[in-house]
Amino acid sequence: MNAAEFNARHPVGTLVFAYPGVRPEDGADTRLVTRTRTEAQMSASGDPVVWVEGEGSYICLTHIDPVAEDVWEEAREAEKQAESTLPVPQRLGHATRDETIPALLDTIKELRASRQPLIDALTLVHQSMTACVGDEWAMEWLGEVWTQIPLHVRALAGDQDAASELGESGA
């Protein structure tokens, strides 16, 4: 169905089932019980599309099923009942200091561990750079790459010039 046909049959606010990804027969289980919030129109790619409540992007008309009010109400009620069976959090509000500090320390440790492979790789690049004395092409290429890396990161990788420059700048 093209956009004009859809608009002629279904005004803005039409009750629909919308499938933002793929249709259920293609393996998806995501279904929005919603209503249209715009008229259908052509997308930049040439597909007829419409926007629906509860979704931030348009959905192709092939993924929109207008439904009768009683079918829509029944589906909406089933959604509400499913939501009411979700577990309720034990405590609402902010974490206590005793909960926050260990979590932050763990995060810091994880971040330090995750940056180590990058520092090791940069150390290897720096060592390669210093070993390339006499190879004009390699020196030029590595020099261009190296200067794009922030000063403090170069210092972490073992670049004494970068460490000195940081020390002079007071950073």
Short mmCIF file of C-alpha atoms in Angstrom, two decimals, residues 107-120:
data_model
loop_
_atom_site.label_atom_id
_atom_site.label_comp_id
_atom_site.label_asym_id
_atom_site.label_seq_id
_atom_site.Cartn_x
_atom_site.Cartn_y
_atom_site.Cartn_z
CA THR A 107 35.38 0.77 37.98
CA ILE A 108 38.70 2.61 38.23
CA LYS A 109 40.56 -0.72 38.41
CA GLU A 110 38.67 -2.01 35.36
CA LEU A 111 39.42 1.16 33.38
CA ARG A 112 43.11 0.99 34.27
CA ALA A 113 43.23 -2.65 33.20
CA SER A 114 41.42 -1.92 29.94
CA ARG A 115 43.86 0.86 29.01
CA GLN A 116 46.95 -1.29 29.57
CA PRO A 117 46.82 -3.02 26.15
CA LEU A 118 46.65 0.42 24.50
CA ILE A 119 49.63 1.66 26.50
CA ASP A 120 51.54 -1.53 25.61
#
